[in-house]
Amino acid sequence: MQPDPHTPSCNSRDAHAYHEEAHAETVLLEQQLCFTVYAVSREITKLYQPLLKALNLTYTQYITMLVLWELRETTMKALGERLLLDSGTLTPLLKKLETQGLVTRRRDRRDERSLQVVVTEAGLALQEKARHIPECLLQMVGGTPEAADDLRLRLSAALDILRNREPIINNVNDV
Amino acid sequence: MQPDPHTPSCNSRDAHAYHEEAHAETVLLEQQLCFTVYAVSREITKLYQPLLKALNLTYTQYITMLVLWELRETTMKALGERLLLDSGTLTPLLKKLETQGLVTRRRDRRDERSLQVVVTEAGLALQEKARHIPECLLQMVGGTPEAADDLRLRLSAALDILRNREPIINNVNDV
DNA sequence: CCCAATTAAATTGCGCGCAATTAAATAATC
DNA sequence: GATTATTTAATTGCGCGCAATTTAATTGGG
């Protein structure tokens, strides 16, 4: 009993329960968790912008530097796993950071596939200027570290669920 | 002791309190609320993708259609206020939806500056196919509507703070 | 009525994100 | 040791997001 393969089913026995009342009902944007997360993420990035502009960094470049300030030296693969970004995003980004003199890029001699990324002296110097950004952000929104941490822990749990989703539901199509 | 004028200060009397312990300390990516929100947002979008692919919509096109399914007819300005997006994003997006036959675009005769956006029959028909997406998402992550709502309300409060940044401080926790 | 100010969309340019593909190096298998 | 499979980056292409600018229409004040 395979449904139209072009229309993925969510394969839920409970989906039935929703069907009746869902008919002709409107899904409100503001009641969607996804939209709220999406909107919050963009608003936070806008909040960062004036602070990061002083460092001549974008937000993505900034979080990349956060990892580099911590590790001093790493690989693109490790960076990607940490930032949840792939080479399609990181390759041009790291090249940009290299032209700005903040990092160096070179192949690992042990394994020529691997790209080593090392923060430069100028890159380390930038850490000093970035030091107060987290507390500045907190202050800009008027929140407490505790409230931010509480929200972050909840989102962090959600992120784990999103990322470690069981392969059982892996294929959306196979009912 | 005036700091570098090129480095915006967060202008806080309390910032002092952080200064001592922040010295030479590493800011961990995973402890940053901003990064968690950013990562969750992207993971959710990836979760949507297989479902939206069946409708031939991107996530941004989908939330635009959500508003249009609700209002049937609106303006770009109103859409932008609802979605928190500007014409730079919406103009090409709506043109795309128009070429797909889901909406029509025309100037308001009362005010030629305004662009009216109306959902077509084909656009309305698509709502049927999209009806189960929210419940599918919930099921994919194995969460309850209550847990999702709880998280959404907290983020929603955060979003209000981010957008209306008033000196009036609302605590994220007393929603 | 005229002119400046405001408003709404469109345009331009840049930097992501990410799917999909390619290329090269290494590992695994026989 | 040759062949195949896997791993790692780089590349390509597309669709956002958004700052900044431009264009056109409307409004408001004199």
PDB file of C-alpha atoms in Angstrom, chain B:
ATOM      1  CA  MET B   1      42.006  54.940  29.995  1.00  0.00           C
ATOM      2  CA  GLN B   2      40.074  55.430  26.817  1.00  0.00           C
ATOM      3  CA  PRO B   3      39.679  52.347  24.642  1.00  0.00           C
ATOM      4  CA  ASP B   4      40.306  52.285  20.924  1.00  0.00           C
ATOM      5  CA  PRO B   5      37.588  54.469  19.400  1.00  0.00           C
ATOM      6  CA  HIS B   6      37.267  51.975  16.575  1.00  0.00           C
ATOM      7  CA  THR B   7      36.172  49.355  19.035  1.00  0.00           C
ATOM      8  CA  PRO B   8      32.597  49.998  20.111  1.00  0.00           C
ATOM      9  CA  SER B   9      32.187  49.760  23.809  1.00  0.00           C
ATOM     10  CA  CYS B  10      29.219  48.036  25.322  1.00  0.00           C
ATOM     11  CA  ASN B  11      29.080  51.048  27.601  1.00  0.00           C
ATOM     12  CA  SER B  12      28.225  49.174  30.721  1.00  0.00           C
ATOM     13  CA  ARG B  13      29.027  49.897  34.274  1.00  0.00           C
ATOM     14  CA  ASP B  14      28.559  46.201  34.915  1.00  0.00           C
ATOM     15  CA  ALA B  15      30.925  45.188  32.140  1.00  0.00           C
ATOM     16  CA  HIS B  16      33.633  45.865  34.665  1.00  0.00           C
ATOM     17  CA  ALA B  17      32.559  42.905  36.726  1.00  0.00           C
ATOM     18  CA  TYR B  18      33.230  40.512  33.874  1.00  0.00           C
ATOM     19  CA  HIS B  19      36.574  41.946  32.912  1.00  0.00           C
ATOM     20  CA  GLU B  20      38.779  40.250  35.436  1.00  0.00           C
ATOM     21  CA  GLU B  21      37.723  36.676  34.875  1.00  0.00           C
ATOM     22  CA  ALA B  22      37.312  37.093  31.130  1.00  0.00           C
ATOM     23  CA  HIS B  23      41.014  37.673  30.725  1.00  0.00           C
ATOM     24  CA  ALA B  24      42.723  34.924  28.729  1.00  0.00           C
ATOM     25  CA  GLU B  25      39.592  32.826  28.966  1.00  0.00           C
ATOM     26  CA  THR B  26      38.235  30.891  26.036  1.00  0.00           C
ATOM     27  CA  VAL B  27      34.745  31.517  24.796  1.00  0.00           C
ATOM     28  CA  LEU B  28      33.331  28.120  23.947  1.00  0.00           C
ATOM     29  CA  LEU B  29      31.180  28.000  20.860  1.00  0.00           C
ATOM     30  CA  GLU B  30      28.796  25.510  22.377  1.00  0.00           C
ATOM     31  CA  GLN B  31      28.165  27.752  25.371  1.00  0.00           C
ATOM     32  CA  GLN B  32      26.951  30.562  23.166  1.00  0.00           C
ATOM     33  CA  LEU B  33      23.201  30.919  22.880  1.00  0.00           C
ATOM     34  CA  CYS B  34      23.573  32.589  19.514  1.00  0.00           C
ATOM     35  CA  PHE B  35      25.407  29.651  17.982  1.00  0.00           C
ATOM     36  CA  THR B  36      22.869  27.182  19.341  1.00  0.00           C
ATOM     37  CA  VAL B  37      19.969  29.147  17.884  1.00  0.00           C
ATOM     38  CA  TYR B  38      21.825  29.461  14.597  1.00  0.00           C
ATOM     39  CA  ALA B  39      22.569  25.736  14.466  1.00  0.00           C
ATOM     40  CA  VAL B  40      19.039  24.714  15.458  1.00  0.00           C
ATOM     41  CA  SER B  41      17.582  26.980  12.807  1.00  0.00           C
ATOM     42  CA  ARG B  42      19.662  25.385  10.070  1.00  0.00           C
ATOM     43  CA  GLU B  43      18.988  21.842  11.277  1.00  0.00           C
ATOM     44  CA  ILE B  44      15.256  22.472  11.274  1.00  0.00           C
ATOM     45  CA  THR B  45      15.442  23.840   7.741  1.00  0.00           C
ATOM     46  CA  LYS B  46      17.233  20.680   6.661  1.00  0.00           C
ATOM     47  CA  LEU B  47      14.463  18.646   8.264  1.00  0.00           C
ATOM     48  CA  TYR B  48      11.879  20.526   6.239  1.00  0.00           C
ATOM     49  CA  GLN B  49      13.688  20.072   2.994  1.00  0.00           C
ATOM     50  CA  PRO B  50      12.515  16.591   1.932  1.00  0.00           C
ATOM     51  CA  LEU B  51       8.922  17.536   2.733  1.00  0.00           C
ATOM     52  CA  LEU B  52       9.106  20.852   0.918  1.00  0.00           C
ATOM     53  CA  LYS B  53      10.851  19.344  -2.070  1.00  0.00           C
ATOM     54  CA  ALA B  54       7.615  17.483  -2.787  1.00  0.00           C
ATOM     55  CA  LEU B  55       5.897  20.881  -3.023  1.00  0.00           C
ATOM     56  CA  ASN B  56       8.761  22.378  -5.002  1.00  0.00           C
ATOM     57  CA  LEU B  57       9.191  25.065  -2.345  1.00  0.00           C
ATOM     58  CA  THR B  58      12.124  26.327  -0.351  1.00  0.00           C
ATOM     59  CA  TYR B  59      11.632  27.005   3.342  1.00  0.00           C
ATOM     60  CA  THR B  60      11.355  30.760   2.803  1.00  0.00           C
ATOM     61  CA  GLN B  61       8.878  30.241  -0.007  1.00  0.00           C
ATOM     62  CA  TYR B  62       6.921  27.926   2.289  1.00  0.00           C
ATOM     63  CA  ILE B  63       6.512  30.434   5.113  1.00  0.00           C
ATOM     64  CA  THR B  64       5.548  33.031   2.519  1.00  0.00           C
ATOM     65  CA  MET B  65       2.830  30.687   1.287  1.00  0.00           C
ATOM     66  CA  LEU B  66       1.730  30.137   4.900  1.00  0.00           C
ATOM     67  CA  VAL B  67       0.898  33.840   5.151  1.00  0.00           C
ATOM     68  CA  LEU B  68      -0.755  33.857   1.730  1.00  0.00           C
ATOM     69  CA  TRP B  69      -2.881  30.805   2.561  1.00  0.00           C
ATOM     70  CA  GLU B  70      -4.046  32.706   5.598  1.00  0.00           C
ATOM     71  CA  LEU B  71      -4.694  36.086   3.970  1.00  0.00           C
ATOM     72  CA  ARG B  72      -5.394  35.118   0.360  1.00  0.00           C
ATOM     73  CA  GLU B  73      -4.331  38.629  -0.642  1.00  0.00           C
ATOM     74  CA  THR B  74      -1.850  41.081   0.835  1.00  0.00           C
ATOM     75  CA  THR B  75       0.971  43.446  -0.052  1.00  0.00           C
ATOM     76  CA  MET B  76       4.707  43.027  -0.154  1.00  0.00           C
ATOM     77  CA  LYS B  77       5.026  45.505   2.688  1.00  0.00           C
ATOM     78  CA  ALA B  78       2.678  43.521   4.892  1.00  0.00           C
ATOM     79  CA  LEU B  79       4.407  40.287   3.948  1.00  0.00           C
ATOM     80  CA  GLY B  80       7.746  41.770   4.841  1.00  0.00           C
ATOM     81  CA  GLU B  81       6.502  42.895   8.243  1.00  0.00           C
ATOM     82  CA  ARG B  82       5.096  39.488   8.975  1.00  0.00           C
ATOM     83  CA  LEU B  83       8.091  37.496   7.765  1.00  0.00           C
ATOM     84  CA  LEU B  84      10.660  40.031   8.940  1.00  0.00           C
ATOM     85  CA  LEU B  85      12.098  40.160   5.434  1.00  0.00           C
ATOM     86  CA  ASP B  86      12.705  43.088   3.116  1.00  0.00           C
ATOM     87  CA  SER B  87      12.133  43.659  -0.589  1.00  0.00           C
ATOM     88  CA  GLY B  88      15.663  42.568  -1.364  1.00  0.00           C
ATOM     89  CA  THR B  89      14.655  39.069  -0.344  1.00  0.00           C
ATOM     90  CA  LEU B  90      10.974  39.156  -1.245  1.00  0.00           C
ATOM     91  CA  THR B  91      11.091  40.666  -4.732  1.00  0.00           C
ATOM     92  CA  PRO B  92      12.954  37.765  -6.357  1.00  0.00           C
ATOM     93  CA  LEU B  93      11.130  35.238  -4.172  1.00  0.00           C
ATOM     94  CA  LEU B  94       7.678  36.472  -5.188  1.00  0.00           C
ATOM     95  CA  LYS B  95       8.713  36.640  -8.834  1.00  0.00           C
ATOM     96  CA  LYS B  96       9.704  33.006  -8.529  1.00  0.00           C
ATOM     97  CA  LEU B  97       6.382  32.066  -6.954  1.00  0.00           C
ATOM     98  CA  GLU B  98       4.654  33.963  -9.760  1.00  0.00           C
ATOM     99  CA  THR B  99       6.488  32.043 -12.471  1.00  0.00           C
ATOM    100  CA  GLN B 100       5.430  28.869 -10.651  1.00  0.00           C
ATOM    101  CA  GLY B 101       1.850  30.057 -10.938  1.00  0.00           C
ATOM    102  CA  LEU B 102       1.235  30.182  -7.201  1.00  0.00           C
ATOM    103  CA  VAL B 103       0.713  33.934  -6.848  1.00  0.00           C
ATOM    104  CA  THR B 104      -0.007  37.008  -8.940  1.00  0.00           C
ATOM    105  CA  ARG B 105       1.763  40.343  -8.529  1.00  0.00           C
ATOM    106  CA  ARG B 106       0.301  43.687  -9.520  1.00  0.00           C
ATOM    107  CA  ARG B 107       0.472  47.288  -8.436  1.00  0.00           C
ATOM    108  CA  ASP B 108      -2.280  48.740  -6.307  1.00  0.00           C
ATOM    109  CA  ARG B 109      -4.239  51.242  -8.419  1.00  0.00           C
ATOM    110  CA  ARG B 110      -4.939  53.341  -5.335  1.00  0.00           C
ATOM    111  CA  ASP B 111      -1.240  53.567  -4.606  1.00  0.00           C
ATOM    112  CA  GLU B 112       1.090  52.592  -7.391  1.00  0.00           C
ATOM    113  CA  ARG B 113       3.973  52.194  -4.944  1.00  0.00           C
ATOM    114  CA  SER B 114       2.294  49.257  -3.310  1.00  0.00           C
ATOM    115  CA  LEU B 115       2.557  45.735  -4.702  1.00  0.00           C
ATOM    116  CA  GLN B 116      -0.428  43.487  -4.240  1.00  0.00           C
ATOM    117  CA  VAL B 117       0.210  39.804  -3.930  1.00  0.00           C
ATOM    118  CA  VAL B 118      -2.668  37.377  -4.438  1.00  0.00           C
ATOM    119  CA  VAL B 119      -2.587  33.622  -4.140  1.00  0.00           C
ATOM    120  CA  THR B 120      -3.880  31.774  -7.220  1.00  0.00           C
ATOM    121  CA  GLU B 121      -6.055  28.695  -7.421  1.00  0.00           C
ATOM    122  CA  ALA B 122      -2.938  26.608  -7.919  1.00  0.00           C
ATOM    123  CA  GLY B 123      -1.458  28.281  -4.857  1.00  0.00           C
ATOM    124  CA  LEU B 124      -4.498  27.426  -2.791  1.00  0.00           C
ATOM    125  CA  ALA B 125      -4.448  23.873  -4.077  1.00  0.00           C
ATOM    126  CA  LEU B 126      -0.932  23.505  -2.737  1.00  0.00           C
ATOM    127  CA  GLN B 127      -2.193  24.149   0.782  1.00  0.00           C
ATOM    128  CA  GLU B 128      -3.801  20.748   0.694  1.00  0.00           C
ATOM    129  CA  LYS B 129      -0.467  19.047   0.104  1.00  0.00           C
ATOM    130  CA  ALA B 130       1.197  21.107   2.805  1.00  0.00           C
ATOM    131  CA  ARG B 131      -1.413  20.433   5.456  1.00  0.00           C
ATOM    132  CA  HIS B 132       0.458  17.654   7.234  1.00  0.00           C
ATOM    133  CA  ILE B 133       3.869  19.236   7.262  1.00  0.00           C
ATOM    134  CA  PRO B 134       3.718  20.653  10.826  1.00  0.00           C
ATOM    135  CA  GLU B 135       2.683  17.353  12.360  1.00  0.00           C
ATOM    136  CA  CYS B 136       5.229  15.499  10.217  1.00  0.00           C
ATOM    137  CA  LEU B 137       7.957  17.721  11.571  1.00  0.00           C
ATOM    138  CA  LEU B 138       6.885  17.157  15.137  1.00  0.00           C
ATOM    139  CA  GLN B 139       6.861  13.454  14.573  1.00  0.00           C
ATOM    140  CA  MET B 140      10.262  13.430  12.917  1.00  0.00           C
ATOM    141  CA  VAL B 141      11.879  14.912  16.000  1.00  0.00           C
ATOM    142  CA  GLY B 142       9.705  12.837  18.309  1.00  0.00           C
ATOM    143  CA  GLY B 143       8.547  15.799  20.319  1.00  0.00           C
ATOM    144  CA  THR B 144       5.170  16.667  21.787  1.00  0.00           C
ATOM    145  CA  PRO B 145       3.189  19.749  20.746  1.00  0.00           C
ATOM    146  CA  GLU B 146       3.444  20.916  24.355  1.00  0.00           C
ATOM    147  CA  ALA B 147       7.237  20.767  24.451  1.00  0.00           C
ATOM    148  CA  ALA B 148       7.447  22.564  21.110  1.00  0.00           C
ATOM    149  CA  ASP B 149       5.038  25.235  22.317  1.00  0.00           C
ATOM    150  CA  ASP B 150       6.947  25.734  25.518  1.00  0.00           C
ATOM    151  CA  LEU B 151      10.190  26.283  23.655  1.00  0.00           C
ATOM    152  CA  ARG B 152       8.482  28.486  21.099  1.00  0.00           C
ATOM    153  CA  LEU B 153       6.989  30.744  23.775  1.00  0.00           C
ATOM    154  CA  ARG B 154      10.371  31.287  25.342  1.00  0.00           C
ATOM    155  CA  LEU B 155      11.951  32.068  22.004  1.00  0.00           C
ATOM    156  CA  SER B 156       9.019  34.266  21.130  1.00  0.00           C
ATOM    157  CA  ALA B 157       9.649  36.324  24.240  1.00  0.00           C
ATOM    158  CA  ALA B 158      13.299  36.534  23.263  1.00  0.00           C
ATOM    159  CA  LEU B 159      12.299  37.645  19.770  1.00  0.00           C
ATOM    160  CA  ASP B 160      10.153  40.439  21.178  1.00  0.00           C
ATOM    161  CA  ILE B 161      13.061  41.635  23.253  1.00  0.00           C
ATOM    162  CA  LEU B 162      15.380  41.486  20.268  1.00  0.00           C
ATOM    163  CA  ARG B 163      12.991  43.423  18.058  1.00  0.00           C
ATOM    164  CA  ASN B 164      11.552  46.017  20.434  1.00  0.00           C
ATOM    165  CA  ARG B 165      14.716  46.401  22.402  1.00  0.00           C
ATOM    166  CA  GLU B 166      13.295  48.704  25.070  1.00  0.00           C
ATOM    167  CA  PRO B 167      14.988  49.659  28.321  1.00  0.00           C
ATOM    168  CA  ILE B 168      11.993  47.839  29.814  1.00  0.00           C
ATOM    169  CA  ILE B 169      13.509  44.506  30.628  1.00  0.00           C
ATOM    170  CA  ASN B 170      11.490  41.362  30.301  1.00  0.00           C
ATOM    171  CA  ASN B 171      12.859  38.207  31.752  1.00  0.00           C
ATOM    172  CA  VAL B 172      12.805  35.350  29.290  1.00  0.00           C
ATOM    173  CA  ASN B 173      11.642  33.052  32.066  1.00  0.00           C
ATOM    174  CA  ASP B 174       8.499  34.829  33.160  1.00  0.00           C
ATOM    175  CA  VAL B 175       6.483  34.175  30.029  1.00  0.00           C
TER     176      VAL B 175
END
